[in-house]
Amino acid sequence: MTLRESDSGLASIAAAFDLPGRICGLEPLGNGNVNDSFLVVCEGPPLRRFVLQKLNRKVFVRPELVMANMIAIGEHVDGRLTQGCALLAERRWELPRVLHCREQGLPWVEREGGFWRMITFIETSRSFDVVAGADQAREVGFGLGLFHHLISDLSPDRLADTLEGFHVTPRYLEHYDAALAETPVVAGSDVQYCRAFIEERRGFASVLEAARASGHLRLRPIHGDPKVNNVMMDVASGQAVALVDLDTVKPGLIHYDIGDCLRSCCNPLGEETRDLQAVHFDLDLCREVLGGYLAAASGFLTDADYEHLYAAIRLISFELGLRFFTDHLAGNVYFRTEHPDHNLQRAQVQFRLTESIEAQEHQIHAVINELRSAVAGRC
Ligand code: GN1
Ligand code: MG
């Protein structure tokens, strides 16, 4: 891998961090919708890889707090791992490490208004945009469960709320109403479908926030974005080895995470598909993801947590569709897009997925109850 001339600006930002060797490779990484990511390779032996990211300051208005959360989580998990964890007896588990800047010693670099950070790459691992099968689905669920388990004793007060309103569905409805009020009337059956879809589910949007307000569900530390491609899988064993993309770590409801993981894993066509009619929620994958999750996380789940699982799965799919559709109305200002109707297409994928979830409500409840009984039987 060689460093191209055009990357010299990037290379100088990368070189400001305390890397272990000369940079010999730098290329775009992944397909995030919000931040810019690059893979940085350092000369060896052995070759070492890192991830350079430019945080989107419109989304993360206090990026230094994002870094503080990331460091707090890392220190907490390190402490837990030092004490030993039975779930990790036969598996590797890592967190991306934050590198500091050589000169100021800060865990970030600011250049021309940009906020940059460098973290370690999880070696000999890879991620997938769609789940490849039952075993992998179980591993993704286990990875999220393990992540939650390892931070379940970290007080949410130790984390900053870096994205106020993130996953608070009624807030997204308010944004939607505001965007709609500003939008000239648009004809078009796709837009009409989305508008009608949202209207029919307005009342449901507050289900998790109402449970939080009444004390049924409580705030805990969450990942915030545990979609399938944020779970790194060991290349050799296929086991989950890390959750990455820790920008959205903050206090929240673990139901946001569980719902997000399931809406992502159980959509076999992926969130970018154009084949709207074929979008569906795969119940078998749901059983695997939730089974994997509970194998690691059942120890801290309450009855109320179980009782809100179905609502979480339905809500987070709906919410992501609502977010994409609102951004479409607002002129694609939040999510990165490749064509003008990209967010409209993504919204419809999530709404189709929500419909499929609703059509399988009884079966999903049955899976939850079956897994819950199995957990109770093991206790
Ligand atoms: C955004 O940028 P990325 O892909 O990691 C978004 C998530 C959405 C996701 C949908 C901070 O994540 O909430 O689920 O797109 N992140 C933020 O692909 O809004
Ligand atoms: Mg993310």
Tab-separated table of C-alpha atoms and ligand atoms in Angstrom:
chain	number	residue	atom	x	y	z
A	1	MET	CA	0.000	0.000	0.000
A	2	THR	CA	1.438	3.404	-0.897
A	3	LEU	CA	0.532	6.843	0.310
A	4	ARG	CA	-0.885	9.016	-2.489
A	5	GLU	CA	0.119	12.651	-2.930
A	6	SER	CA	-3.496	13.836	-2.550
A	7	ASP	CA	-3.610	12.312	0.910
A	8	SER	CA	-0.799	14.454	2.266
A	9	GLY	CA	-3.194	16.714	4.258
A	10	LEU	CA	-4.704	13.657	5.854
A	11	ALA	CA	-1.283	12.142	6.401
A	12	SER	CA	-0.110	15.207	8.287
A	13	ILE	CA	-3.151	15.003	10.568
A	14	ALA	CA	-2.513	11.288	11.084
A	15	ALA	CA	1.163	11.945	11.809
A	16	ALA	CA	0.188	14.301	14.646
A	17	PHE	CA	-0.905	11.253	16.642
A	18	ASP	CA	1.463	9.084	18.622
A	19	LEU	CA	1.724	6.268	16.074
A	20	PRO	CA	4.293	3.484	16.484
A	21	GLY	CA	5.910	3.912	13.056
A	22	ARG	CA	5.964	5.701	9.702
A	23	ILE	CA	2.634	5.808	7.865
A	24	CYS	CA	2.713	3.613	4.760
A	25	GLY	CA	-0.984	3.456	3.902
A	26	LEU	CA	-4.054	5.645	4.200
A	27	GLU	CA	-7.410	4.927	2.586
A	28	PRO	CA	-11.137	5.568	3.161
A	29	LEU	CA	-12.785	3.054	5.470
A	30	GLY	CA	-16.354	1.829	5.830
A	31	ASN	CA	-19.641	3.396	4.865
A	32	GLY	CA	-20.686	5.462	7.895
A	33	ASN	CA	-23.535	7.908	7.388
A	34	VAL	CA	-22.216	10.602	9.706
A	35	ASN	CA	-18.407	10.680	10.292
A	36	ASP	CA	-15.481	10.273	7.840
A	37	SER	CA	-13.213	7.288	8.539
A	38	PHE	CA	-9.820	6.272	7.160
A	39	LEU	CA	-7.626	3.242	7.652
A	40	VAL	CA	-4.053	4.178	8.562
A	41	VAL	CA	-1.292	1.586	8.177
A	42	CYS	CA	2.037	1.957	9.980
A	43	GLU	CA	5.295	0.333	8.953
A	44	GLY	CA	6.345	-2.706	10.904
A	45	PRO	CA	7.183	-5.324	11.389
A	46	PRO	CA	4.497	-6.060	12.226
A	47	LEU	CA	2.328	-3.691	10.148
A	48	ARG	CA	-0.065	-1.951	12.543
A	49	ARG	CA	-3.446	-0.533	11.557
A	50	PHE	CA	-5.409	2.375	13.016
A	51	VAL	CA	-8.635	4.198	12.274
A	52	LEU	CA	-8.509	7.955	11.751
A	53	GLN	CA	-11.909	9.629	12.049
A	54	LYS	CA	-13.186	13.121	11.493
A	55	LEU	CA	-16.162	13.662	13.755
A	56	ASN	CA	-19.175	15.391	12.273
A	57	ARG	CA	-19.358	18.547	14.375
A	58	LYS	CA	-22.892	19.342	13.255
A	59	VAL	CA	-23.996	16.093	14.894
A	60	PHE	CA	-21.503	15.943	17.773
A	61	VAL	CA	-21.443	19.533	18.980
A	62	ARG	CA	-19.212	18.702	21.990
A	63	PRO	CA	-16.780	16.199	20.455
A	64	GLU	CA	-14.445	16.398	23.472
A	65	LEU	CA	-17.268	14.856	25.538
A	66	VAL	CA	-17.580	12.060	22.970
A	67	MET	CA	-13.917	11.306	23.626
A	68	ALA	CA	-14.405	11.510	27.397
A	69	ASN	CA	-17.217	8.933	27.157
A	70	MET	CA	-15.100	6.660	25.018
A	71	ILE	CA	-12.215	6.829	27.478
A	72	ALA	CA	-14.530	6.292	30.468
A	73	ILE	CA	-15.991	3.165	28.886
A	74	GLY	CA	-12.513	1.867	27.993
A	75	GLU	CA	-11.209	2.324	31.529
A	76	HIS	CA	-14.269	0.697	33.021
A	77	VAL	CA	-14.108	-2.325	30.724
A	78	ASP	CA	-10.356	-2.679	31.395
A	79	GLY	CA	-11.133	-2.834	35.108
A	80	ARG	CA	-13.783	-5.493	34.544
A	81	LEU	CA	-11.479	-7.553	32.359
A	82	THR	CA	-8.727	-7.405	34.980
A	83	GLN	CA	-11.120	-8.811	37.571
A	84	GLY	CA	-11.907	-11.663	35.176
A	85	CYS	CA	-15.185	-12.411	33.455
A	86	ALA	CA	-16.610	-15.927	33.146
A	87	LEU	CA	-18.184	-15.076	29.787
A	88	LEU	CA	-14.715	-14.457	28.389
A	89	ALA	CA	-13.172	-17.749	29.447
A	90	GLU	CA	-12.799	-18.929	25.874
A	91	ARG	CA	-12.932	-15.857	23.742
A	92	ARG	CA	-11.036	-12.762	22.851
A	93	TRP	CA	-12.677	-9.406	23.609
A	94	GLU	CA	-11.301	-5.944	22.877
A	95	LEU	CA	-12.201	-2.292	22.720
A	96	PRO	CA	-10.729	0.188	20.263
A	97	ARG	CA	-7.961	2.170	22.056
A	98	VAL	CA	-7.663	5.931	21.818
A	99	LEU	CA	-4.296	7.373	20.694
A	100	HIS	CA	-3.070	10.716	21.941
A	101	CYS	CA	-1.688	13.580	19.965
A	102	ARG	CA	2.139	13.887	20.174
A	103	GLU	CA	2.336	17.597	20.943
A	104	GLN	CA	-0.586	18.573	23.166
A	105	GLY	CA	-1.099	15.082	24.553
A	106	LEU	CA	-4.826	15.355	23.911
A	107	PRO	CA	-6.829	12.387	22.553
A	108	TRP	CA	-7.735	14.409	19.461
A	109	VAL	CA	-6.350	16.869	16.904
A	110	GLU	CA	-8.148	19.994	15.653
A	111	ARG	CA	-7.281	21.243	12.168
A	112	GLU	CA	-9.143	23.944	10.246
A	113	GLY	CA	-12.289	23.443	12.251
A	114	GLY	CA	-12.146	19.651	11.907
A	115	PHE	CA	-12.028	17.399	14.985
A	116	TRP	CA	-9.955	14.269	14.409
A	117	ARG	CA	-9.252	11.214	16.523
A	118	MET	CA	-7.196	8.075	16.069
A	119	ILE	CA	-8.100	4.687	17.484
A	120	THR	CA	-6.682	1.198	17.130
A	121	PHE	CA	-8.074	-1.143	14.485
A	122	ILE	CA	-9.305	-4.476	15.833
A	123	GLU	CA	-6.798	-6.774	14.109
A	124	THR	CA	-7.712	-10.065	12.418
A	125	SER	CA	-11.367	-9.151	12.493
A	126	ARG	CA	-13.915	-7.951	9.982
A	127	SER	CA	-17.494	-6.719	9.935
A	128	PHE	CA	-20.495	-7.442	7.726
A	129	ASP	CA	-23.263	-5.184	6.404
A	130	VAL	CA	-25.779	-8.012	6.532
A	131	VAL	CA	-25.776	-11.078	8.739
A	132	ALA	CA	-24.373	-14.118	6.929
A	133	GLY	CA	-26.343	-16.753	8.854
A	134	ALA	CA	-27.650	-18.055	12.155
A	135	ASP	CA	-24.265	-18.502	13.876
A	136	GLN	CA	-23.205	-15.008	13.017
A	137	ALA	CA	-26.540	-13.572	14.182
A	138	ARG	CA	-26.067	-15.293	17.539
A	139	GLU	CA	-22.546	-13.895	17.809
A	140	VAL	CA	-23.700	-10.341	17.075
A	141	GLY	CA	-26.337	-10.679	19.812
A	142	PHE	CA	-23.765	-12.137	22.196
A	143	GLY	CA	-21.380	-9.266	21.410
A	144	LEU	CA	-23.993	-6.675	22.319
A	145	GLY	CA	-24.954	-8.634	25.445
A	146	LEU	CA	-21.317	-8.827	26.514
A	147	PHE	CA	-20.828	-5.118	25.895
A	148	HIS	CA	-23.885	-4.332	28.041
A	149	HIS	CA	-22.762	-6.824	30.679
A	150	LEU	CA	-19.325	-5.246	30.981
A	151	ILE	CA	-20.735	-1.747	31.491
A	152	SER	CA	-23.834	-2.741	33.439
A	153	ASP	CA	-22.170	-1.610	36.691
A	154	LEU	CA	-21.012	1.742	35.282
A	155	SER	CA	-23.270	4.515	36.524
A	156	PRO	CA	-24.840	6.405	33.605
A	157	ASP	CA	-23.984	9.603	35.517
A	158	ARG	CA	-20.351	8.982	34.584
A	159	LEU	CA	-21.195	9.558	30.918
A	160	ALA	CA	-22.076	12.821	29.219
A	161	ASP	CA	-25.211	13.116	27.116
A	162	THR	CA	-23.383	13.894	23.904
A	163	LEU	CA	-26.428	13.674	21.646
A	164	GLU	CA	-29.404	15.093	23.425
A	165	GLY	CA	-32.615	13.527	22.135
A	166	PHE	CA	-30.835	10.654	20.383
A	167	HIS	CA	-33.344	7.767	20.143
A	168	VAL	CA	-36.005	9.770	21.958
A	169	THR	CA	-38.661	9.007	19.366
A	170	PRO	CA	-41.153	11.759	20.320
A	171	ARG	CA	-38.371	14.291	19.670
A	172	TYR	CA	-37.918	12.895	16.169
A	173	LEU	CA	-41.664	13.329	15.631
A	174	GLU	CA	-41.300	16.984	16.588
A	175	HIS	CA	-38.473	17.381	14.067
A	176	TYR	CA	-40.611	15.640	11.468
A	177	ASP	CA	-43.549	17.974	12.097
A	178	ALA	CA	-41.247	20.979	11.822
A	179	ALA	CA	-39.712	19.696	8.562
A	180	LEU	CA	-43.152	18.955	7.162
A	181	ALA	CA	-44.374	22.448	7.997
A	182	GLU	CA	-41.455	23.896	6.023
A	183	THR	CA	-41.855	21.588	3.027
A	184	PRO	CA	-43.944	22.607	0.034
A	185	VAL	CA	-46.699	20.023	-0.553
A	186	VAL	CA	-45.059	17.147	-2.381
A	187	ALA	CA	-47.110	14.800	-4.447
A	188	GLY	CA	-45.730	11.345	-5.084
A	189	SER	CA	-46.910	8.054	-3.795
A	190	ASP	CA	-43.686	7.259	-1.885
A	191	VAL	CA	-43.918	10.440	0.150
A	192	GLN	CA	-47.638	9.885	0.746
A	193	TYR	CA	-46.958	6.317	1.886
A	194	CYS	CA	-44.381	7.550	4.407
A	195	ARG	CA	-46.624	10.316	5.707
A	196	ALA	CA	-49.584	7.985	6.194
A	197	PHE	CA	-47.323	5.402	7.816
A	198	ILE	CA	-46.107	7.892	10.382
A	199	GLU	CA	-49.594	9.249	11.125
A	200	GLU	CA	-50.886	5.763	11.936
A	201	ARG	CA	-48.124	5.261	14.516
A	202	ARG	CA	-47.951	8.660	16.205
A	203	GLY	CA	-49.401	7.396	19.471
A	204	PHE	CA	-46.938	4.527	19.654
A	205	ALA	CA	-43.864	6.772	19.348
A	206	SER	CA	-43.709	7.491	23.095
A	207	VAL	CA	-43.838	3.873	24.277
A	208	LEU	CA	-40.254	3.657	25.588
A	209	GLU	CA	-40.040	7.230	26.846
A	210	ALA	CA	-43.310	6.730	28.748
A	211	ALA	CA	-41.881	3.586	30.366
A	212	ARG	CA	-38.804	5.576	31.337
A	213	ALA	CA	-40.835	8.483	32.723
A	214	SER	CA	-42.936	6.119	34.841
A	215	GLY	CA	-39.821	4.415	36.216
A	216	HIS	CA	-40.428	1.057	34.502
A	217	LEU	CA	-37.270	1.409	32.461
A	218	ARG	CA	-34.167	3.187	33.695
A	219	LEU	CA	-31.217	4.883	32.083
A	220	ARG	CA	-28.065	2.834	31.666
A	221	PRO	CA	-24.893	3.265	29.631
A	222	ILE	CA	-25.618	2.309	26.018
A	223	HIS	CA	-23.669	1.892	22.781
A	224	GLY	CA	-26.214	3.855	20.749
A	225	ASP	CA	-25.469	2.328	17.328
A	226	PRO	CA	-25.006	-1.458	17.623
A	227	LYS	CA	-25.927	-2.282	14.039
A	228	VAL	CA	-24.465	-5.411	12.522
A	229	ASN	CA	-21.437	-3.757	10.911
A	230	ASN	CA	-20.352	-2.241	14.210
A	231	VAL	CA	-19.720	-5.699	15.657
A	232	MET	CA	-16.267	-6.965	14.692
A	233	MET	CA	-15.979	-10.711	14.131
A	234	ASP	CA	-12.747	-12.676	14.510
A	235	VAL	CA	-11.613	-13.790	11.053
A	236	ALA	CA	-10.610	-17.276	12.210
A	237	SER	CA	-13.232	-18.193	14.827
A	238	GLY	CA	-16.156	-16.105	13.541
A	239	GLN	CA	-16.769	-14.983	17.118
A	240	ALA	CA	-17.683	-11.399	18.033
A	241	VAL	CA	-14.544	-9.720	19.401
A	242	ALA	CA	-15.437	-6.044	19.718
A	243	LEU	CA	-18.090	-3.391	19.352
A	244	VAL	CA	-16.732	-0.382	17.489
A	245	ASP	CA	-18.094	3.070	16.597
A	246	LEU	CA	-18.307	4.266	20.181
A	247	ASP	CA	-19.318	7.888	19.407
A	248	THR	CA	-22.840	7.322	20.520
A	249	VAL	CA	-21.976	5.790	23.906
A	250	LYS	CA	-24.075	7.740	26.401
A	251	PRO	CA	-26.813	7.278	29.001
A	252	GLY	CA	-29.946	5.807	27.413
A	253	LEU	CA	-32.274	2.812	27.415
A	254	ILE	CA	-30.698	-0.527	26.527
A	255	HIS	CA	-33.896	-1.080	24.529
A	256	TYR	CA	-32.628	1.393	21.969
A	257	ASP	CA	-29.574	-0.816	21.504
A	258	ILE	CA	-31.494	-4.087	21.422
A	259	GLY	CA	-34.031	-2.678	18.963
A	260	ASP	CA	-31.280	-1.216	16.772
A	261	CYS	CA	-29.318	-4.461	16.720
A	262	LEU	CA	-32.401	-6.479	15.780
A	263	ARG	CA	-33.702	-4.080	13.131
A	264	SER	CA	-30.275	-4.265	11.541
A	265	CYS	CA	-29.521	-8.008	11.885
A	266	CYS	CA	-32.967	-9.340	11.015
A	267	ASN	CA	-33.249	-7.380	7.771
A	268	PRO	CA	-31.505	-9.823	5.412
A	269	LEU	CA	-31.568	-7.412	2.470
A	270	GLY	CA	-29.827	-4.694	4.466
A	271	GLU	CA	-30.813	-1.077	5.016
A	272	GLU	CA	-29.622	0.062	1.573
A	273	THR	CA	-31.735	-2.296	-0.548
A	274	ARG	CA	-33.913	-0.938	-3.365
A	275	ASP	CA	-36.057	-4.056	-3.411
A	276	LEU	CA	-38.716	-2.638	-1.082
A	277	GLN	CA	-41.316	-5.347	-1.680
A	278	ALA	CA	-38.891	-8.032	-0.521
A	279	VAL	CA	-37.912	-6.326	2.746
A	280	HIS	CA	-38.846	-8.491	5.724
A	281	PHE	CA	-37.981	-9.152	9.350
A	282	ASP	CA	-36.460	-12.629	9.714
A	283	LEU	CA	-37.842	-14.365	12.793
A	284	ASP	CA	-35.190	-17.100	12.836
A	285	LEU	CA	-32.417	-14.518	12.891
A	286	CYS	CA	-34.306	-12.694	15.654
A	287	ARG	CA	-34.310	-15.862	17.764
A	288	GLU	CA	-30.542	-16.219	17.266
A	289	VAL	CA	-29.671	-12.584	18.008
A	290	LEU	CA	-31.853	-12.452	21.116
A	291	GLY	CA	-30.666	-15.885	22.264
A	292	GLY	CA	-27.059	-14.730	21.921
A	293	TYR	CA	-27.857	-11.481	23.698
A	294	LEU	CA	-29.531	-13.190	26.637
A	295	ALA	CA	-26.684	-15.689	26.986
A	296	ALA	CA	-24.531	-12.737	28.028
A	297	ALA	CA	-27.010	-10.224	29.415
A	298	SER	CA	-29.825	-12.051	31.168
A	299	GLY	CA	-28.217	-11.452	34.569
A	300	PHE	CA	-29.209	-7.806	34.716
A	301	LEU	CA	-32.537	-7.768	32.839
A	302	THR	CA	-35.697	-7.006	34.796
A	303	ASP	CA	-39.252	-8.184	34.089
A	304	ALA	CA	-40.038	-4.727	32.707
A	305	ASP	CA	-37.023	-5.004	30.392
A	306	TYR	CA	-38.422	-8.210	28.887
A	307	GLU	CA	-41.907	-6.751	28.636
A	308	HIS	CA	-40.676	-3.888	26.446
A	309	LEU	CA	-38.543	-5.905	24.047
A	310	TYR	CA	-41.149	-6.272	21.313
A	311	ALA	CA	-41.989	-2.554	21.472
A	312	ALA	CA	-38.277	-1.750	21.189
A	313	ILE	CA	-37.854	-3.837	18.044
A	314	ARG	CA	-40.861	-2.216	16.402
A	315	LEU	CA	-40.056	1.280	17.612
A	316	ILE	CA	-36.419	1.556	16.557
A	317	SER	CA	-37.192	0.390	13.000
A	318	PHE	CA	-40.007	2.943	12.845
A	319	GLU	CA	-37.796	5.629	14.384
A	320	LEU	CA	-34.974	5.130	11.880
A	321	GLY	CA	-37.489	5.355	9.037
A	322	LEU	CA	-38.856	8.545	10.585
A	323	ARG	CA	-35.322	9.977	10.852
A	324	PHE	CA	-34.496	9.137	7.234
A	325	PHE	CA	-37.808	10.536	5.973
A	326	THR	CA	-37.422	13.748	7.973
A	327	ASP	CA	-33.945	14.195	6.526
A	328	HIS	CA	-35.372	13.667	3.045
A	329	LEU	CA	-37.922	16.431	3.685
A	330	ALA	CA	-35.238	18.674	5.161
A	331	GLY	CA	-33.021	18.322	2.061
A	332	ASN	CA	-30.590	15.567	3.197
A	333	VAL	CA	-28.751	17.587	5.800
A	334	TYR	CA	-27.910	14.853	8.351
A	335	PHE	CA	-27.269	11.458	6.737
A	336	ARG	CA	-24.745	11.186	3.907
A	337	THR	CA	-26.573	10.472	0.629
A	338	GLU	CA	-25.629	9.335	-2.853
A	339	HIS	CA	-28.724	10.527	-4.701
A	340	PRO	CA	-31.592	12.933	-3.907
A	341	ASP	CA	-34.091	10.185	-2.990
A	342	HIS	CA	-31.619	8.106	-1.003
A	343	ASN	CA	-33.128	8.936	2.387
A	344	LEU	CA	-36.640	8.403	1.011
A	345	GLN	CA	-35.621	4.947	-0.147
A	346	ARG	CA	-33.966	4.185	3.212
A	347	ALA	CA	-37.081	5.381	5.049
A	348	GLN	CA	-39.283	3.038	3.045
A	349	VAL	CA	-36.972	0.110	3.814
A	350	GLN	CA	-37.381	0.777	7.543
A	351	PHE	CA	-41.146	1.227	7.241
A	352	ARG	CA	-41.483	-2.053	5.309
A	353	LEU	CA	-39.421	-3.686	8.015
A	354	THR	CA	-41.690	-2.202	10.686
A	355	GLU	CA	-44.733	-3.589	8.853
A	356	SER	CA	-43.146	-7.021	8.775
A	357	ILE	CA	-42.397	-6.774	12.518
A	358	GLU	CA	-45.999	-5.780	13.211
A	359	ALA	CA	-47.321	-8.654	11.100
A	360	GLN	CA	-45.242	-11.066	13.209
A	361	GLU	CA	-46.040	-9.540	16.591
A	362	HIS	CA	-47.390	-12.775	18.092
A	363	GLN	CA	-44.489	-14.849	16.819
A	364	ILE	CA	-41.936	-12.328	18.130
A	365	HIS	CA	-43.614	-12.354	21.558
A	366	ALA	CA	-43.507	-16.156	21.452
A	367	VAL	CA	-39.756	-16.114	20.697
A	368	ILE	CA	-39.143	-13.657	23.557
A	369	ASN	CA	-41.179	-15.803	25.973
A	370	GLU	CA	-39.496	-19.006	24.841
A	371	LEU	CA	-36.015	-17.512	25.369
A	372	ARG	CA	-37.039	-15.931	28.661
A	373	SER	CA	-38.288	-19.298	29.955
A	374	ALA	CA	-35.073	-20.973	28.840
A	375	VAL	CA	-33.057	-18.373	30.784
A	376	ALA	CA	-35.273	-18.820	33.864
A	377	GLY	CA	-34.810	-22.597	33.577
A	378	ARG	CA	-31.019	-22.204	33.668
A	379	CYS	CA	-31.058	-19.988	36.802
B	1	GN1	C1	-25.835	6.598	11.525
B	1	GN1	O1	-22.924	6.961	10.689
B	1	GN1	P1	-23.380	5.615	11.116
B	1	GN1	O2	-23.693	4.761	9.932
B	1	GN1	O3	-22.433	4.966	12.103
B	1	GN1	C2	-26.636	7.037	12.747
B	1	GN1	C3	-27.325	5.838	13.383
B	1	GN1	C4	-28.193	5.127	12.362
B	1	GN1	C5	-27.325	4.726	11.167
B	1	GN1	C6	-28.161	4.078	10.081
B	1	GN1	C7	-25.011	9.446	15.175
B	1	GN1	O4	-24.760	5.789	11.948
B	1	GN1	O5	-28.157	6.275	14.454
B	1	GN1	O6	-28.799	3.971	12.914
B	1	GN1	O7	-26.665	5.882	10.605
B	1	GN1	N1	-25.735	7.671	13.715
B	1	GN1	C8	-26.019	8.880	14.234
B	1	GN1	O8	-27.321	3.492	9.160
B	1	GN1	O9	-27.039	9.495	13.964
B	2	MG	MG	-22.388	5.223	14.212
